[in-house]
Short mmCIF file of C-alpha atoms in Angstrom, two decimals:
data_model
loop_
_atom_site.label_atom_id
_atom_site.label_comp_id
_atom_site.label_asym_id
_atom_site.label_seq_id
_atom_site.Cartn_x
_atom_site.Cartn_y
_atom_site.Cartn_z
CA MET A 30 -28.03 1.14 78.22
CA THR A 31 -26.05 3.47 80.60
CA LEU A 32 -23.33 1.34 81.04
CA ASP A 33 -22.94 0.64 77.87
CA ALA A 34 -22.54 4.48 76.63
CA LEU A 35 -20.45 4.93 79.76
CA SER A 36 -18.17 1.67 78.15
CA TYR A 37 -17.97 3.52 74.70
CA PHE A 38 -17.34 6.80 76.28
CA PHE A 39 -14.47 6.13 77.93
CA ASN A 40 -12.88 3.70 75.67
CA GLY A 41 -13.13 6.87 73.19
CA MET A 42 -11.51 8.80 76.31
CA SER A 43 -8.80 6.03 75.79
CA LEU A 44 -8.39 5.59 72.32
CA ALA A 45 -7.73 10.18 72.53
CA PHE A 46 -5.53 9.77 75.15
CA PHE A 47 -3.13 6.86 73.43
CA VAL A 48 -2.93 8.95 69.60
CA ILE A 49 -2.25 12.53 71.97
CA ALA A 50 0.03 10.68 74.05
CA ALA A 51 1.79 8.75 71.23
CA ILE A 52 1.82 12.25 69.14
CA HIS A 53 3.39 13.80 71.73
CA ALA A 54 5.96 11.44 72.74
CA ALA A 55 6.76 11.14 69.32
CA LEU A 56 7.83 14.96 69.04
CA CYS A 57 9.78 14.80 72.63
CA ALA A 58 11.81 12.04 70.46
CA ARG A 59 12.22 13.89 67.70
CA ARG A 60 13.69 17.12 69.66
CA SER A 61 16.13 15.46 71.34
CA GLY A 62 16.87 12.22 69.41
CA SER A 63 16.01 9.79 72.52
CA ARG A 64 15.45 6.12 71.75
CA PRO A 65 13.58 5.51 74.81
CA HIS A 66 11.13 8.10 73.79
CA TYR A 67 10.47 6.56 70.15
CA LEU A 68 9.86 3.39 71.66
CA PHE A 69 7.30 4.36 74.15
CA ALA A 70 5.67 6.67 70.45
CA VAL A 71 5.04 2.66 69.24
CA CYS A 72 4.04 1.56 72.98
CA LEU A 73 1.38 4.46 72.61
CA ALA A 74 0.10 4.01 68.88
CA TRP A 75 0.31 0.06 69.71
CA MET A 76 -2.63 0.66 72.05
CA ALA A 77 -3.93 3.25 70.63
CA LEU A 78 -4.60 0.28 68.01
CA ILE A 79 -5.85 -1.97 70.33
CA GLU A 80 -8.62 0.51 71.30
CA ILE A 81 -9.49 0.65 67.80
CA LYS A 82 -10.25 -2.74 67.99
CA GLU A 83 -11.75 -2.64 71.35
CA LEU A 84 -14.11 0.03 69.67
CA PHE A 85 -15.07 -2.24 66.75
CA ILE A 86 -15.73 -5.79 68.98
CA SER A 87 -17.55 -3.98 71.56
CA PHE A 88 -20.75 -3.58 69.05
CA SER A 89 -21.18 -7.66 69.29
CA PRO A 90 -21.62 -7.88 73.25
CA THR A 91 -20.08 -12.32 73.21
CA TYR A 92 -17.30 -11.62 70.37
CA GLN A 93 -14.95 -13.19 73.76
CA TYR A 94 -17.07 -16.50 72.90
CA GLU A 95 -16.55 -17.10 69.05
CA VAL A 96 -13.76 -18.79 67.31
CA LEU A 97 -11.71 -15.66 66.78
CA GLY A 98 -12.10 -14.68 70.43
CA PRO A 99 -9.19 -15.73 72.13
CA GLY A 100 -7.33 -14.25 69.10
CA PHE A 101 -8.62 -11.01 69.81
CA THR A 102 -6.22 -11.10 72.84
CA PHE A 103 -3.06 -11.55 70.88
CA PRO A 104 -2.64 -7.84 70.37
CA ASP A 105 -2.84 -7.13 73.89
CA LEU A 106 -0.34 -9.25 74.89
CA PHE A 107 1.85 -7.89 72.51
CA THR A 108 1.79 -4.93 74.17
CA LEU A 109 4.09 -6.96 76.77
CA PRO A 110 7.26 -7.37 74.30
CA LEU A 111 7.01 -3.74 72.94
CA LEU A 112 6.89 -2.42 76.62
CA SER A 113 10.12 -4.25 77.81
CA LEU A 114 11.87 -3.15 74.89
CA PHE A 115 11.20 0.08 75.75
CA PHE A 116 12.49 -0.90 79.69
CA PHE A 117 15.45 -2.02 78.04
CA GLU A 118 16.19 0.10 75.82
CA LEU A 119 16.28 2.35 79.69
CA VAL A 120 18.61 0.32 81.69
CA MET A 121 20.87 -0.57 78.63
CA PRO A 122 21.41 2.50 76.28
CA GLY A 123 22.48 1.56 72.59
CA ARG A 124 21.68 -1.91 73.32
CA ILE A 125 18.81 -2.70 71.63
CA THR A 126 19.52 -3.10 67.43
CA VAL A 127 16.88 -4.67 65.25
CA ARG A 128 18.23 -8.09 65.38
CA TYR A 129 17.82 -7.89 69.29
CA ALA A 130 14.16 -6.24 69.40
CA ALA A 131 13.46 -9.21 66.17
CA ARG A 132 14.39 -12.42 68.19
CA LEU A 133 12.56 -11.01 71.40
CA LEU A 134 9.44 -10.58 69.41
CA ALA A 135 9.35 -13.56 67.06
CA PRO A 136 8.25 -15.92 69.22
CA PHE A 137 4.99 -13.53 69.75
CA VAL A 138 4.42 -13.34 66.14
CA LEU A 139 4.81 -17.46 65.07
CA LEU A 140 2.39 -18.23 68.26
CA ALA A 141 0.04 -15.45 67.21
CA GLY A 142 0.17 -16.31 63.96
CA ALA A 143 -0.18 -20.10 63.98
CA TYR A 144 -2.96 -19.86 66.13
CA CYS A 145 -4.67 -17.24 63.29
CA ALA A 146 -3.74 -19.37 60.24
CA GLY A 147 -5.94 -22.48 62.43
CA LEU A 148 -8.90 -19.76 62.77
CA ALA A 149 -9.05 -19.21 59.50
CA PHE A 150 -10.45 -22.84 58.13
CA GLN A 151 -12.90 -22.54 60.90
CA PRO A 152 -16.76 -21.62 60.65
CA ARG A 153 -17.51 -18.06 63.15
CA GLU A 154 -20.08 -19.71 65.32
CA VAL A 155 -20.89 -18.45 68.79
CA TYR A 156 -20.47 -20.12 71.90
CA TYR A 157 -21.71 -19.64 75.74
CA SER A 158 -18.88 -20.58 77.57
CA PHE A 159 -15.00 -20.08 77.10
CA GLY A 160 -14.56 -23.96 77.89
CA GLU A 161 -17.27 -24.45 75.27
CA LEU A 162 -15.24 -22.85 72.62
CA LEU A 163 -11.71 -24.48 73.64
CA GLY A 164 -13.50 -27.29 73.66
CA ALA A 165 -14.95 -27.03 69.36
CA LEU A 166 -11.76 -26.13 68.67
CA PRO A 167 -9.12 -28.29 67.12
CA SER A 168 -6.99 -29.77 69.51
CA TYR A 169 -3.66 -27.33 68.15
CA LEU A 170 -5.52 -24.23 68.48
CA PRO A 171 -6.10 -24.38 72.05
CA LEU A 172 -2.61 -25.50 72.55
CA MET A 173 -1.20 -22.88 70.64
CA LEU A 174 -3.24 -20.17 72.86
CA LEU A 175 -1.40 -22.30 75.90
CA LEU A 176 1.60 -22.05 74.64
CA TYR A 177 1.28 -18.02 74.18
CA VAL A 178 0.22 -17.67 77.04
CA LEU A 179 2.50 -19.20 79.14
CA TYR A 180 5.37 -17.96 76.91
CA THR A 181 4.33 -14.65 78.23
CA ILE A 182 4.11 -15.27 81.55
CA VAL A 183 7.81 -16.71 81.41
CA TYR A 184 9.16 -13.55 79.49
CA CYS A 185 7.46 -11.44 82.10
CA ILE A 186 9.65 -13.58 84.70
CA PHE A 187 12.36 -12.80 82.56
CA ALA A 188 11.84 -9.31 81.82
CA LEU A 189 11.23 -8.05 84.96
CA ALA A 190 14.43 -9.93 85.88
CA ARG A 191 16.47 -8.06 83.18
CA ILE A 192 14.84 -5.06 84.27
CA VAL A 193 15.65 -4.80 87.75
CA THR A 194 19.14 -6.35 87.77
CA TYR A 195 20.13 -3.47 84.72
CA SER A 196 18.53 -0.89 86.60
CA LEU A 197 20.57 -1.55 89.58
CA ARG A 198 23.77 -1.53 87.48
CA TYR A 199 22.27 1.56 85.93
CA ALA A 200 21.73 2.94 89.33
CA ASP A 201 25.44 2.64 90.00
CA GLN A 202 26.34 4.21 86.61
CA ILE A 203 24.65 7.25 87.56
CA ALA A 204 26.86 7.36 90.69
CA GLN A 205 30.11 7.71 89.10
CA ALA A 206 29.17 10.08 86.28
CA TYR A 207 26.75 12.57 87.63
CA SER A 208 26.57 14.44 90.81
CA PHE A 209 22.87 14.54 90.54
CA THR A 210 20.05 12.34 90.42
CA GLU A 211 17.19 14.68 89.99
CA ARG A 212 14.97 13.59 87.14
CA ILE A 213 17.36 10.83 85.85
CA HIS A 214 17.02 8.33 88.68
CA LEU A 215 15.31 4.87 87.83
CA ARG A 216 14.06 4.53 91.20
CA TRP A 217 10.22 5.11 89.48
CA MET A 218 10.83 2.26 86.68
CA ARG A 219 10.77 -0.60 89.16
CA TRP A 220 7.78 -0.13 90.68
CA MET A 221 6.03 0.62 87.53
CA SER A 222 7.53 -2.12 86.08
CA ALA A 223 5.39 -4.30 88.15
CA VAL A 224 2.23 -2.00 88.32
CA LEU A 225 2.09 -2.63 84.24
CA ALA A 226 3.03 -6.63 84.75
CA CYS A 227 -0.71 -6.47 87.80
CA TYR A 228 -2.45 -4.45 85.02
CA LEU A 229 -1.47 -6.72 81.59
CA ILE A 230 -2.94 -9.78 83.67
CA CYS A 231 -6.25 -8.16 84.75
CA TYR A 232 -6.83 -6.40 81.46
CA ILE A 233 -6.22 -9.85 79.73
CA GLY A 234 -7.81 -11.61 82.61
CA ILE A 235 -10.83 -9.56 82.05
CA ILE A 236 -11.44 -8.87 78.30
CA THR A 237 -11.04 -12.76 78.16
CA PHE A 238 -13.52 -13.89 80.52
CA THR A 239 -16.36 -11.84 80.89
CA SER A 240 -17.64 -8.71 78.44
CA THR A 241 -19.85 -7.88 81.21
CA ALA A 242 -20.19 -3.41 81.51
CA PRO A 243 -18.89 -2.68 84.50
CA TYR A 244 -16.21 -5.24 83.82
CA ILE A 245 -15.56 -3.34 80.72
CA ILE A 246 -15.91 0.30 82.24
CA PHE A 247 -12.85 -0.72 84.99
CA THR A 248 -10.93 -2.38 82.19
CA PHE A 249 -10.79 1.32 80.41
CA LEU A 250 -10.74 3.57 84.19
CA MET A 251 -7.72 0.94 84.72
CA THR A 252 -5.62 1.49 81.54
CA LEU A 253 -6.31 5.25 81.84
CA GLY A 254 -4.69 5.52 85.21
CA VAL A 255 -1.60 2.90 84.77
CA TRP A 256 -0.33 4.21 80.96
CA GLY A 257 -1.17 7.84 82.72
CA ILE A 258 1.00 7.47 85.42
CA LEU A 259 3.60 6.00 83.15
CA TYR A 260 3.47 8.64 80.45
CA GLY A 261 3.52 11.29 83.52
CA CYS A 262 7.28 9.48 84.28
CA ILE A 263 8.56 9.51 80.77
CA ILE A 264 7.88 12.25 79.96
CA GLN A 265 9.44 13.73 82.86
CA TYR A 266 12.17 11.56 83.31
CA ARG A 267 16.13 12.96 81.67
CA ILE A 268 18.30 10.74 79.55
CA PRO A 269 21.89 11.33 80.61
CA GLU A 270 23.93 11.52 77.45
CA ILE A 271 27.13 9.96 78.96
CA ILE A 272 25.60 7.15 80.01
CA HIS A 273 25.96 5.48 76.95
CA ASN A 274 29.56 5.64 76.96
CA TYR A 275 29.69 3.32 79.63
CA TRP A 276 28.62 0.60 78.09
CA GLN A 277 32.05 0.17 76.25
CA GLU A 278 35.41 2.04 77.82
CA GLU A 279 36.74 5.02 76.26
CA SER A 280 39.41 4.54 73.11
CA ALA A 281 42.06 6.18 74.02
CA VAL A 282 42.65 5.04 77.63
CA PRO A 283 46.45 4.24 78.64
CA ASP A 284 46.89 0.90 79.78
CA ALA A 285 47.69 1.34 83.67
CA ASP A 286 49.21 -2.20 83.79
CA ASP A 287 52.44 -1.12 82.45
CA GLU A 288 53.26 1.40 84.77
CA SER A 289 55.78 0.68 87.38
CA PRO A 290 54.69 1.61 90.83
CA THR A 291 56.43 4.36 90.72
CA GLU A 292 54.78 6.23 87.66
CA LYS A 293 51.67 4.71 88.96
CA CYS A 294 52.39 6.23 93.00
CA GLY A 295 53.19 9.44 91.34
CA ARG A 296 50.05 9.39 88.83
CA ILE A 297 47.85 9.10 91.80
CA ALA A 298 49.54 12.03 93.72
CA ALA A 299 49.25 14.67 90.73
CA LEU A 300 45.70 13.87 89.98
CA ARG A 301 44.87 13.87 93.98
CA GLN A 302 46.17 17.59 94.06
CA GLN A 303 44.56 18.46 90.32
CA VAL A 304 40.98 17.05 92.24
CA ALA A 305 41.75 19.33 95.50
CA ALA A 306 42.97 22.03 93.36
CA ALA A 307 39.10 22.09 91.92
CA ILE A 308 37.12 21.11 94.92
CA ASP A 309 39.18 23.65 97.10
CA GLU A 310 40.23 26.28 95.38
CA ARG A 311 37.68 27.10 92.28
CA ARG A 312 34.55 25.10 94.25
CA LEU A 313 32.85 22.66 91.41
CA TYR A 314 31.13 20.95 93.80
CA LEU A 315 28.84 24.62 94.29
CA ASP A 316 27.66 23.14 90.25
CA PRO A 317 24.56 21.65 90.77
CA GLY A 318 24.84 19.82 87.30
CA LEU A 319 28.33 19.05 87.36
CA THR A 320 29.56 15.90 86.66
CA ILE A 321 32.70 13.42 86.11
CA VAL A 322 33.16 14.91 82.27
CA ASP A 323 33.39 18.17 83.83
CA LEU A 324 35.49 17.49 86.80
CA ALA A 325 37.89 15.44 84.46
CA THR A 326 38.08 18.04 82.16
CA GLU A 327 39.45 20.34 84.87
CA CYS A 328 41.73 17.85 85.85
CA GLY A 329 43.14 17.09 82.82
CA THR A 330 42.61 13.63 82.66
CA ASN A 331 39.32 11.34 81.06
CA ARG A 332 36.31 10.36 82.87
CA THR A 333 37.48 6.70 83.24
CA HIS A 334 40.84 7.35 85.11
CA LEU A 335 38.82 9.99 87.57
CA SER A 336 36.14 7.59 87.92
CA ARG A 337 38.47 4.54 89.16
CA PHE A 338 40.81 7.61 91.52
CA PHE A 339 37.43 7.98 93.00
CA ASN A 340 36.56 4.23 93.68
CA SER A 341 39.97 2.47 94.00
CA GLU A 342 42.03 5.33 95.73
CA LEU A 343 39.34 7.00 98.16
CA GLY A 344 37.10 4.63 98.35
CA ILE A 345 33.67 6.91 97.00
CA PRO A 346 31.68 7.15 94.50
CA PHE A 347 32.11 10.46 92.25
CA ARG A 348 28.39 11.00 93.60
CA ASP A 349 28.76 10.34 97.38
CA TYR A 350 32.23 12.41 97.14
CA ILE A 351 30.56 15.59 95.51
CA ASN A 352 27.55 15.27 97.90
CA ARG A 353 30.05 14.94 100.63
CA CYS A 354 32.06 18.12 99.49
CA ARG A 355 28.65 19.84 99.33
CA VAL A 356 27.14 18.71 103.20
CA GLU A 357 30.21 19.76 104.56
CA HIS A 358 29.86 23.71 102.63
CA ALA A 359 26.65 23.24 104.36
CA THR A 360 27.61 23.15 107.58
CA ARG A 361 30.23 26.36 107.26
CA LEU A 362 26.94 27.79 106.39
CA MET A 363 25.16 26.67 108.42
CA ALA A 364 27.79 27.66 111.74
CA GLY A 365 27.98 30.94 110.40
CA ASN A 366 24.74 32.18 108.71
CA ASP A 367 20.88 32.43 109.18
CA HIS A 368 20.17 30.78 105.84
CA LYS A 369 17.10 28.43 105.85
CA ILE A 370 17.25 25.17 104.44
CA GLU A 371 15.72 25.45 101.71
CA GLU A 372 18.35 28.44 100.70
CA LEU A 373 21.28 26.24 102.36
CA ALA A 374 20.43 23.54 99.38
CA LEU A 375 20.79 26.03 96.29
CA LEU A 376 23.64 27.70 97.91
CA ALA A 377 25.71 24.25 98.42
CA GLY A 378 25.21 23.27 95.13
CA PHE A 379 22.26 20.73 95.85
CA GLY A 380 19.97 20.70 92.77
CA SER A 381 16.68 19.97 95.85
CA THR A 382 15.54 20.00 99.06
CA THR A 383 15.18 16.53 99.04
CA THR A 384 18.65 15.62 97.89
CA PHE A 385 19.67 17.89 100.50
CA TYR A 386 18.25 16.10 103.12
CA ARG A 387 18.90 12.60 101.96
CA ALA A 388 23.08 13.42 101.63
CA PHE A 389 23.04 15.80 104.62
CA ALA A 390 21.14 12.25 106.80
CA LYS A 391 23.72 9.99 105.11
CA GLU A 392 26.69 12.04 105.82
CA LYS A 393 26.20 13.46 109.70
CA LYS A 394 23.70 11.02 110.68
CA MET A 395 20.77 13.21 111.35
CA THR A 396 18.73 15.85 109.80
CA PRO A 397 19.72 19.65 109.20
CA GLN A 398 18.07 21.04 111.51
CA GLN A 399 18.90 18.99 114.27
CA TRP A 400 22.85 19.18 113.48
CA LEU A 401 22.21 22.98 113.86
CA ASP A 402 20.39 22.16 117.31
CA SER A 403 23.30 20.66 118.55
CA HIS A 404 25.81 22.71 117.32
CA LYS A 405 24.37 26.16 118.75
CA GLY A 406 26.69 28.08 120.26
CA GLN A 407 29.62 26.68 118.85
CA GLN A 408 32.73 29.28 116.05
CA PRO A 409 31.91 28.61 112.49
CA VAL A 410 34.27 26.73 110.60
CA THR A 411 36.29 28.22 108.03
CA GLY A 412 38.33 27.17 105.27
CA GLU A 413 37.84 24.87 102.77
CA PRO A 414 37.81 21.34 103.41
CA CYS A 415 40.70 19.25 101.68
CA ILE A 416 40.35 16.18 99.64
CA SER A 417 42.48 13.97 102.01
CA GLU A 418 39.72 15.26 105.21
CA LEU A 419 36.77 14.49 103.02
CA ALA A 420 37.63 11.12 101.79
CA ALA A 421 41.02 8.86 103.11
CA PRO A 422 42.57 6.92 100.36
CA ARG A 423 40.97 3.21 100.70
CA GLU A 424 43.44 0.69 102.35
CA ARG A 425 45.33 -1.84 100.79
CA LYS A 426 45.92 -5.09 102.24
#
C-alpha cells in the first residue's frame, strides 16, 4: 500500500513538473522568439499528457496485459520524434519546416493508427503474460507493433547520427562567428541525446513488461532526473542569432572569382591592415562579447569576406584568432603586474576563467601559473602584437 501511494505521489510530481516546465519554456520562447524553446515546450506538454495517461491507467494494475496494453506505449514512443525535432532545430536553425516535421512524424502516426484501428474490433480482455496477449491478437497487430518498435530503433540511430554530425558543423560555425562559447556551445547535447535514448529504452521496457510498484517508482524518478537535467540545459542555453545566416551565403557578397590576382592581393592587404588596426589600436578583442559581425563592421567589410580571410589567409578560425590575441594580452599583464588569474581572465577579454584556462593551455601548452613560474625575473613585454606576429599567412602550394 505504501509503494502504491509513493507511485501516485511521484506520478503527481512528474505531472506538476512537466506542466510548470512547459509553461515556463513557452513564456521564455515568447519573450525570445526562439523556435527551439517553442519545440521544447511542445515536448514538455506532450510529456505532461503522458503523465496524465499514466495516472489514469495506474488504477488498473494489469493494464499492460489488456488488449489495449501495447497501444498505451505508442504515445511514449512518439516522444522520440518530437524530441528529435527539437534537437534538429538546435543544430540546423531554421531548417525545421512544417513539411519536414510531417515527413518525420508520418510513419509514427500511420503505424500507431493502424494498430489502434485494429484494436477497435477486439473484445477487451485481461491476460496474464505479455506473450499470451500477443498470441491472442490478430496476426497483423503484433506485426504492426513490431514494425513500430523497429522503426523507432532505426529512427533513433538515424537521429543520433544526424545530431552528432550537424552539431560538429554547428561547433565549427560558432568558431567562425563568436569569440566566446559561454552558454552557446552544444557539447552538452551530444551526451544528453545519448542519455535520453537510454532513458526511453528503459522507460518503454519497464512500462511494457511490468507493473510492479518499485519499477514504476523508479520510472518516475528516472523521468524527473533526466528531464530535469535537460530542462536546466535548455533554459540556460543562448540561441545565437547570427548562426541562422550561416545556412545561406549573404546576398550582397561580390564574386571573388572575377577578381584579378592583383586586385585580390590588394583587397587582402587592405583587409589585413584594417584587422590589424582594429586589433592593435582599438583592441576589440578585449570585448568578451565580440562577434565576427562586430569586427567586420569595424573593418568595413562583411562577415563572409572576413571569415574567408581568417580561414584562407591566416589559417585560423575567428574565435581562435581572437583568443590568441587575448592570451598574448594576458601574458603582458602577467609579466608586468601581480594580478590574480580571475582578474587576468576578465582584463584580457575572456568571459570566464574556464575559457581563459582552456585558451591559454592551447596557445602556450601550459597553465597560466606554470607560465608565470617559468618567466619570473624576465622583463615585461611592451607594445601590442601585430596581426602578422599572431598568425602568419598560410603558405600556398
